[in-house]
CSV table of C-alpha atoms in Angstrom, one decimal:
chain,number,residue,atom,x,y,z
A,1,MET,CA,0.0,0.0,0.0
A,2,GLU,CA,1.1,3.5,-0.8
A,3,MET,CA,1.3,6.0,2.2
A,4,THR,CA,0.1,9.5,1.4
A,5,PHE,CA,-0.6,12.7,3.2
A,6,ARG,CA,-3.4,15.3,2.6
A,7,TRP,CA,-2.3,18.8,1.8
A,8,PHE,CA,-4.4,21.8,0.9
A,9,GLY,CA,-1.8,24.0,-0.9
A,10,GLU,CA,0.6,26.8,0.0
A,11,LYS,CA,-2.1,29.4,0.4
A,12,ASN,CA,-4.6,27.1,2.3
A,13,ASP,CA,-2.4,25.0,4.7
A,14,SER,CA,-0.3,25.8,7.7
A,15,ILE,CA,2.0,22.8,6.8
A,16,LYS,CA,4.9,23.0,4.3
A,17,LEU,CA,5.7,20.2,1.9
A,18,GLU,CA,9.3,20.1,3.3
A,19,ASP,CA,7.8,19.3,6.7
A,20,ILE,CA,5.8,16.4,5.3
A,21,ARG,CA,9.0,15.2,3.6
A,22,GLN,CA,10.5,14.4,7.0
A,23,ILE,CA,7.7,11.8,7.8
A,24,PRO,CA,9.1,8.4,7.0
A,25,ASN,CA,7.4,6.4,4.2
A,26,VAL,CA,5.2,9.1,2.8
A,27,ARG,CA,5.2,8.7,-1.0
A,28,GLY,CA,2.4,10.9,-2.3
A,29,ILE,CA,0.5,14.1,-1.6
A,30,VAL,CA,-3.3,14.0,-1.7
A,31,TRP,CA,-4.2,17.4,-3.1
A,32,THR,CA,-6.9,19.6,-4.4
A,33,LEU,CA,-7.4,23.2,-5.7
A,34,LEU,CA,-9.4,24.5,-2.8
A,35,ASP,CA,-9.8,28.0,-4.4
A,36,GLN,CA,-11.6,26.7,-7.5
A,37,PRO,CA,-15.4,27.0,-7.5
A,38,VAL,CA,-17.3,23.7,-7.3
A,39,GLY,CA,-18.5,22.6,-10.8
A,40,GLU,CA,-16.0,24.7,-12.8
A,41,ILE,CA,-13.2,23.3,-14.9
A,42,TRP,CA,-9.9,23.4,-13.0
A,43,PRO,CA,-7.4,25.6,-15.0
A,44,GLU,CA,-4.6,23.5,-16.4
A,45,SER,CA,-2.1,26.2,-15.4
A,46,GLU,CA,-3.1,25.9,-11.8
A,47,ILE,CA,-3.0,22.0,-11.9
A,48,ALA,CA,0.5,22.1,-13.5
A,49,LYS,CA,1.8,24.5,-10.8
A,50,GLU,CA,0.5,22.4,-7.9
A,51,VAL,CA,1.8,19.2,-9.4
A,52,GLU,CA,5.2,20.8,-10.0
A,53,LYS,CA,5.4,21.9,-6.4
A,54,ILE,CA,4.5,18.4,-5.2
A,55,LYS,CA,7.0,16.6,-7.5
A,56,LYS,CA,9.8,19.0,-6.7
A,57,LYS,CA,9.6,17.9,-3.1
A,58,GLY,CA,9.9,14.3,-4.0
A,59,PHE,CA,6.2,13.2,-3.9
A,60,HIS,CA,3.8,11.9,-6.5
A,61,PRO,CA,0.5,13.7,-7.1
A,62,GLU,CA,-1.6,10.6,-8.0
A,63,VAL,CA,-4.5,11.2,-5.6
A,64,VAL,CA,-6.9,14.1,-5.8
A,65,GLU,CA,-9.4,14.5,-2.9
A,66,SER,CA,-12.3,17.0,-3.1
A,67,LEU,CA,-13.0,17.3,-6.8
A,68,ASN,CA,-16.4,18.1,-5.5
A,69,ILE,CA,-19.7,17.5,-7.3
A,70,HIS,CA,-22.0,20.4,-8.0
A,71,GLU,CA,-25.4,20.3,-6.2
A,72,ASP,CA,-27.2,20.5,-9.5
A,73,ILE,CA,-25.9,17.0,-10.3
A,74,LYS,CA,-27.1,15.6,-7.0
A,75,LEU,CA,-30.4,17.3,-7.4
A,76,GLY,CA,-30.8,16.0,-11.0
A,77,LYS,CA,-31.5,19.4,-12.5
A,78,THR,CA,-31.4,20.0,-16.2
A,79,SER,CA,-28.2,21.9,-15.8
A,80,ARG,CA,-26.4,18.8,-14.6
A,81,ASP,CA,-25.2,17.7,-18.0
A,82,ASP,CA,-23.1,20.9,-18.3
A,83,TYR,CA,-21.5,20.3,-14.9
A,84,ILE,CA,-20.8,16.7,-15.7
A,85,GLU,CA,-19.1,17.8,-18.9
A,86,LYS,CA,-16.9,20.2,-16.9
A,87,TYR,CA,-16.2,17.4,-14.4
A,88,ILE,CA,-15.0,15.2,-17.2
A,89,LYS,CA,-12.8,17.9,-18.7
A,90,THR,CA,-11.2,18.4,-15.3
A,91,MET,CA,-10.6,14.6,-15.2
A,92,ASP,CA,-8.9,14.9,-18.6
A,93,LEU,CA,-6.5,17.5,-17.3
A,94,LEU,CA,-5.8,15.7,-14.0
A,95,SER,CA,-5.0,12.5,-16.0
A,96,LYS,CA,-2.6,14.5,-18.2
A,97,HIS,CA,-0.7,15.5,-15.0
A,98,GLY,CA,-0.5,12.0,-13.5
A,99,VAL,CA,-3.6,11.7,-11.3
A,100,LYS,CA,-4.8,8.1,-10.9
A,101,VAL,CA,-7.5,8.3,-8.2
A,102,ILE,CA,-10.2,10.9,-7.5
A,103,CYS,CA,-12.0,10.8,-4.1
A,104,TYR,CA,-15.5,12.4,-4.2
A,105,ASN,CA,-18.7,12.3,-2.2
A,106,PHE,CA,-22.4,12.5,-2.9
A,107,MET,CA,-23.6,14.1,0.3
A,108,PRO,CA,-26.4,16.7,-0.2
A,109,VAL,CA,-25.5,20.3,0.8
A,110,PHE,CA,-23.2,19.6,3.8
A,111,ASP,CA,-20.1,17.6,3.6
A,112,TRP,CA,-18.8,16.2,6.9
A,113,ILE,CA,-20.4,17.6,10.0
A,114,ARG,CA,-19.1,18.1,13.6
A,115,THR,CA,-20.6,20.1,16.5
A,116,ASP,CA,-17.2,21.1,17.9
A,117,LEU,CA,-14.0,21.3,16.0
A,118,GLU,CA,-11.7,21.7,19.1
A,119,LYS,CA,-13.2,19.7,21.9
A,120,PRO,CA,-10.6,19.2,24.7
A,121,LEU,CA,-9.5,15.6,25.5
A,122,GLU,CA,-8.2,14.4,28.8
A,123,ASP,CA,-4.6,15.2,27.8
A,124,ASN,CA,-5.4,18.8,26.8
A,125,SER,CA,-5.1,18.1,23.1
A,126,THR,CA,-8.2,18.9,21.1
A,127,ALA,CA,-10.2,17.0,18.5
A,128,MET,CA,-13.3,17.1,16.4
A,129,HIS,CA,-16.5,16.1,18.2
A,130,TYR,CA,-20.0,15.1,17.2
A,131,GLU,CA,-22.9,15.4,19.6
A,132,HIS,CA,-26.3,14.5,18.1
A,133,LYS,CA,-28.5,16.4,20.6
A,134,ILE,CA,-26.7,19.6,20.0
A,135,LEU,CA,-27.0,19.2,16.2
A,136,SER,CA,-30.7,18.3,16.5
A,137,ASN,CA,-31.3,21.6,18.2
A,138,MET,CA,-29.5,23.6,15.6
A,139,THR,CA,-30.8,25.2,12.4
A,140,PRO,CA,-28.6,24.8,9.3
A,141,ALA,CA,-27.7,28.5,9.6
A,142,GLU,CA,-26.6,28.0,13.2
A,143,LEU,CA,-24.5,25.0,12.1
A,144,ILE,CA,-22.8,27.0,9.4
A,145,LYS,CA,-22.0,29.8,11.9
A,146,ASN,CA,-20.7,27.3,14.4
A,147,MET,CA,-18.3,25.8,11.9
A,148,LYS,CA,-17.1,29.1,10.7
A,149,ASP,CA,-16.6,30.4,14.2
A,150,ASN,CA,-14.5,27.3,15.2
A,151,THR,CA,-11.8,28.0,12.7
A,152,THR,CA,-10.1,30.6,10.5
A,153,PHE,CA,-9.3,28.0,7.8
A,154,GLU,CA,-11.5,27.3,4.8
A,155,LEU,CA,-13.0,23.9,5.3
A,156,PRO,CA,-13.2,21.5,2.4
A,157,GLY,CA,-16.8,20.7,1.5
A,158,TRP,CA,-18.0,24.0,3.1
A,159,GLU,CA,-17.6,26.2,0.0
A,160,LYS,CA,-18.8,29.8,0.3
A,161,GLU,CA,-20.8,29.8,-2.9
A,162,LYS,CA,-22.8,26.9,-1.7
A,163,LEU,CA,-23.4,28.2,1.8
A,164,ASP,CA,-24.5,31.6,0.5
A,165,ILE,CA,-27.6,29.9,-1.1
A,166,ILE,CA,-28.3,27.5,1.7
A,167,GLN,CA,-32.0,28.4,2.0
A,168,GLU,CA,-32.6,27.8,-1.7
A,169,LEU,CA,-30.8,24.5,-1.6
A,170,PHE,CA,-32.8,23.2,1.3
A,171,ALA,CA,-36.0,24.2,-0.6
A,172,GLU,CA,-34.9,22.3,-3.6
A,173,TYR,CA,-34.0,19.2,-1.6
A,174,ARG,CA,-37.4,19.0,0.1
A,175,SER,CA,-38.8,16.9,-2.8
A,176,VAL,CA,-35.6,14.8,-3.2
A,177,THR,CA,-35.9,11.2,-1.8
A,178,LYS,CA,-33.2,8.7,-1.2
A,179,GLU,CA,-34.3,6.9,-4.4
A,180,ASP,CA,-33.9,10.2,-6.3
A,181,LEU,CA,-30.4,10.6,-5.0
A,182,TRP,CA,-29.5,7.1,-6.0
A,183,ASN,CA,-30.8,7.7,-9.5
A,184,ASN,CA,-28.9,10.9,-9.7
A,185,LEU,CA,-25.7,9.2,-8.6
A,186,LYS,CA,-26.2,6.5,-11.3
A,187,TYR,CA,-26.7,9.2,-13.9
A,188,PHE,CA,-23.4,10.8,-12.9
A,189,LEU,CA,-21.5,7.5,-12.8
A,190,ASP,CA,-23.0,6.4,-16.2
A,191,ALA,CA,-21.6,9.6,-17.7
A,192,VAL,CA,-18.2,9.8,-16.1
A,193,ILE,CA,-17.0,6.2,-15.6
A,194,PRO,CA,-16.6,5.4,-19.4
A,195,ARG,CA,-14.2,8.4,-19.6
A,196,ALA,CA,-12.5,7.4,-16.4
A,197,GLU,CA,-11.8,4.0,-17.9
A,198,GLU,CA,-10.2,5.6,-21.0
A,199,LEU,CA,-8.1,7.8,-18.8
A,200,ASP,CA,-7.3,5.0,-16.3
A,201,ILE,CA,-8.6,7.1,-13.4
A,202,LYS,CA,-10.2,5.3,-10.5
A,203,LEU,CA,-13.3,7.0,-8.9
A,204,ALA,CA,-13.6,6.4,-5.1
A,205,ILE,CA,-16.8,7.5,-3.4
A,206,HIS,CA,-16.4,8.7,0.2
A,207,PRO,CA,-19.0,7.5,2.7
A,208,ASP,CA,-21.4,9.9,4.4
A,209,ASP,CA,-19.9,11.6,7.5
A,210,PRO,CA,-21.6,10.9,9.9
A,211,PRO,CA,-23.5,8.1,8.1
A,212,TRP,CA,-27.1,9.0,8.8
A,213,SER,CA,-29.6,11.6,7.6
A,214,LEU,CA,-29.3,15.2,9.0
A,215,PHE,CA,-31.7,18.0,8.7
A,216,GLU,CA,-34.0,15.6,6.8
A,217,LEU,CA,-31.5,15.5,3.9
A,218,PRO,CA,-31.2,12.1,2.2
A,219,ARG,CA,-27.8,10.3,2.7
A,220,ILE,CA,-27.1,7.1,0.9
A,221,ILE,CA,-23.5,5.9,1.5
A,222,SER,CA,-23.7,4.7,5.0
A,223,ASP,CA,-23.1,0.9,5.3
A,224,LYS,CA,-22.0,-2.3,3.5
A,225,ASN,CA,-25.2,-2.6,1.5
A,226,ASP,CA,-24.8,1.0,0.2
A,227,LEU,CA,-21.2,0.3,-0.8
A,228,LYS,CA,-22.3,-2.8,-2.7
A,229,LYS,CA,-25.1,-0.8,-4.4
A,230,VAL,CA,-22.9,2.0,-5.6
A,231,ILE,CA,-20.4,-0.5,-7.1
A,232,ASN,CA,-23.3,-2.2,-8.9
A,233,LEU,CA,-24.8,1.1,-10.2
A,234,HIS,CA,-22.2,1.0,-12.9
A,235,PRO,CA,-20.0,-2.2,-12.8
A,236,SER,CA,-16.5,-1.2,-13.8
A,237,THR,CA,-12.9,-1.7,-12.7
A,238,HIS,CA,-12.8,2.1,-12.2
A,239,ASN,CA,-15.9,2.5,-10.0
A,240,GLY,CA,-14.9,2.0,-6.3
A,241,ILE,CA,-14.9,3.4,-2.8
A,242,THR,CA,-12.9,5.3,-0.3
A,243,PHE,CA,-12.8,3.2,2.8
A,244,CYS,CA,-13.0,5.7,5.6
A,245,THR,CA,-12.8,4.0,9.0
A,246,GLY,CA,-14.1,7.0,10.9
A,247,SER,CA,-17.1,7.7,8.7
A,248,LEU,CA,-18.2,4.1,8.4
A,249,GLY,CA,-17.2,3.4,12.0
A,250,ALA,CA,-19.5,6.0,13.4
A,251,ASN,CA,-22.3,3.6,12.4
A,252,ARG,CA,-22.0,1.0,15.2
A,253,GLU,CA,-23.6,-1.7,13.1
A,254,ASN,CA,-20.8,-1.5,10.4
A,255,ASP,CA,-18.3,-4.4,10.7
A,256,LEU,CA,-15.2,-2.6,9.4
A,257,GLU,CA,-13.1,-5.8,9.2
A,258,GLU,CA,-15.8,-7.5,7.1
A,259,ILE,CA,-16.1,-4.5,4.8
A,260,ALA,CA,-12.3,-4.2,4.3
A,261,GLY,CA,-12.1,-7.9,3.4
A,262,GLU,CA,-15.2,-8.0,1.1
A,263,PHE,CA,-14.3,-4.8,-0.9
A,264,ILE,CA,-10.5,-5.1,-0.9
A,265,ASP,CA,-10.4,-4.9,-4.8
A,266,LYS,CA,-12.8,-1.9,-4.8
A,267,ILE,CA,-11.0,0.2,-2.2
A,268,PHE,CA,-9.0,2.6,-4.2
A,269,PHE,CA,-8.3,4.9,-1.3
A,270,ALA,CA,-8.2,4.3,2.5
A,271,HIS,CA,-8.7,6.9,5.2
A,272,ILE,CA,-7.5,5.5,8.5
A,273,ARG,CA,-8.6,7.3,11.7
A,274,ASN,CA,-9.9,6.4,15.1
A,275,ILE,CA,-13.0,7.6,17.0
A,276,ARG,CA,-14.2,6.9,20.5
A,277,TYR,CA,-17.9,6.2,21.0
A,278,LEU,CA,-19.5,8.3,23.7
A,279,ASN,CA,-23.0,6.8,23.3
A,280,GLU,CA,-25.1,5.4,20.5
A,281,THR,CA,-24.6,8.4,18.2
A,282,ASP,CA,-22.0,10.7,19.7
A,283,PHE,CA,-18.2,10.3,19.2
A,284,ILE,CA,-15.0,12.2,19.5
A,285,GLU,CA,-11.9,11.7,17.3
A,286,THR,CA,-8.8,10.4,19.0
A,287,SER,CA,-5.2,9.4,18.2
A,288,HIS,CA,-4.7,6.6,15.7
A,289,ARG,CA,-3.6,4.2,18.5
A,290,GLU,CA,-6.3,1.5,18.5
A,291,SER,CA,-6.8,1.4,22.3
A,292,ASP,CA,-7.5,5.2,22.4
A,293,GLY,CA,-10.8,4.6,20.5
A,294,ASN,CA,-13.2,2.0,19.2
A,295,ILE,CA,-11.9,1.4,15.6
A,296,PRO,CA,-10.0,-1.9,15.0
A,297,ILE,CA,-7.1,-0.2,13.3
A,298,VAL,CA,-4.6,-3.1,13.7
A,299,SER,CA,-6.8,-5.7,12.2
A,300,ILE,CA,-7.9,-3.4,9.3
A,301,ILE,CA,-4.3,-2.8,8.4
A,302,GLU,CA,-3.6,-6.5,8.7
A,303,ILE,CA,-6.4,-7.3,6.3
A,304,LEU,CA,-5.2,-4.7,3.7
A,305,GLN,CA,-1.6,-5.8,4.0
A,306,LYS,CA,-2.2,-9.6,3.9
A,307,ASN,CA,-4.5,-9.1,0.8
A,308,ASN,CA,-1.7,-7.3,-1.0
A,309,TYR,CA,-3.6,-4.0,-1.0
A,310,LYS,CA,-2.0,-2.0,-3.8
A,311,TYR,CA,-3.7,1.4,-3.7
A,312,TYR,CA,-3.4,4.5,-1.5
A,313,ILE,CA,-3.7,5.0,2.3
A,314,ARG,CA,-3.5,8.1,4.4
A,315,PRO,CA,-3.9,9.0,8.1
A,316,ASP,CA,-7.2,10.8,8.4
A,317,HIS,CA,-8.2,13.4,11.0
A,318,GLY,CA,-5.8,13.8,13.9
A,319,ARG,CA,-5.9,15.7,17.1
A,320,GLN,CA,-4.4,19.2,17.6
A,321,ILE,CA,-1.4,18.7,19.8
A,322,TRP,CA,1.6,20.6,21.1
A,323,ASN,CA,-0.2,24.0,20.6
A,324,GLU,CA,-0.2,23.6,16.8
A,325,LYS,CA,-2.2,26.2,15.0
A,326,CYS,CA,-3.8,24.4,12.1
A,327,ARG,CA,-6.9,23.4,10.2
A,328,PRO,CA,-9.0,21.2,12.6
A,329,GLY,CA,-8.2,17.6,12.1
A,330,TYR,CA,-5.4,18.4,9.7
A,331,GLY,CA,-2.4,19.3,11.7
A,332,LEU,CA,1.1,18.0,11.0
A,333,TYR,CA,2.1,16.5,14.4
A,334,ASP,CA,-0.7,14.1,15.2
A,335,ARG,CA,-1.0,12.8,11.6
A,336,ALA,CA,2.7,12.3,11.6
A,337,LEU,CA,2.4,10.2,14.8
A,338,GLY,CA,-0.5,8.4,13.1
A,339,ILE,CA,1.7,7.5,10.1
A,340,MET,CA,4.4,6.2,12.4
A,341,TYR,CA,1.8,4.0,14.2
A,342,LEU,CA,0.6,2.7,10.8
A,343,ASN,CA,4.2,2.1,9.7
A,344,GLY,CA,4.8,0.1,12.8
A,345,ILE,CA,1.8,-2.1,12.2
A,346,ILE,CA,2.8,-2.7,8.6
A,347,ASP,CA,6.5,-3.4,9.5
A,348,HIS,CA,5.4,-6.0,12.1
A,349,ILE,CA,3.1,-7.8,9.6
A,350,ILE,CA,5.8,-7.9,7.0
A,351,LYS,CA,8.3,-9.3,9.5
A,352,GLU,CA,5.7,-12.0,10.6
A,353,GLU,CA,5.1,-12.9,6.9
A,354,LYS,CA,8.8,-13.4,6.3
A,355,HIS,CA,8.9,-16.0,9.1
């Protein structure tokens, strides 16, 4: 498996590529163009600049995360064909510059949701926290304000142009059912997968985070059956999933080891993070160390390694530690610790296999 690290670019990240270079075994940078409006074609000049920076520091640029899908596609509006065509044109440009996997999601309106981005843990580090009761008493506008007030960094999936029309979006989604959303996802996949095959780009859908309906918006990528369904919407060697242990793990009924084993050939990207359950719905993110949370990190890595997993893996959200000022969940220090923990697990498995 190929160890990677998510980076948001020089203008949007507190971390420098030369700092990431010092983390052992990191081969690739998972990147995006955070400044580009959702639905528009990424300028090739900007793609080339970003790729050049990444390669200059000794990394490959093979994974793009957050080539986000315009809401008109999810809503199934007549304008979706234009946005799909732009998505395909961006795929063409990314392929030209060495991209092999695109991570995307199909969550309506809101991407990932937390109620506190800097909840103190027992050791005085902070981590992202989800409390269902708090969210249930919030309006969408209050949630947006809460997320913005919690950080000075732009948050992926919380694009300003989308949040500025939040009331209109909610009005449009009132008539959209889960079945509608599935149909709209199929329409999208039917349009983009044939081109992805020609370009040899793998599309890896990210599960809903958290994996249940919020604000009465439909969510459809929450469990094993949903993953199986999305793969069958358009059977292809290039239609697959992002295996996010934290997102899927928030649903207590998901058997992550079973999912890892069953979908091993369809997992084109793996996000490894740990969460600690606080009750049936609430959770807080923790260090990657298995015993600090409830996710079976060790056995998941063992399943991937022993099945000769050949795609990409990265540490997902970490804590904010050692007074680091960074985007919540995306600091340097705790994710570097997470990589070293994952490296240790992998090294131990390889050593055992040799004996």
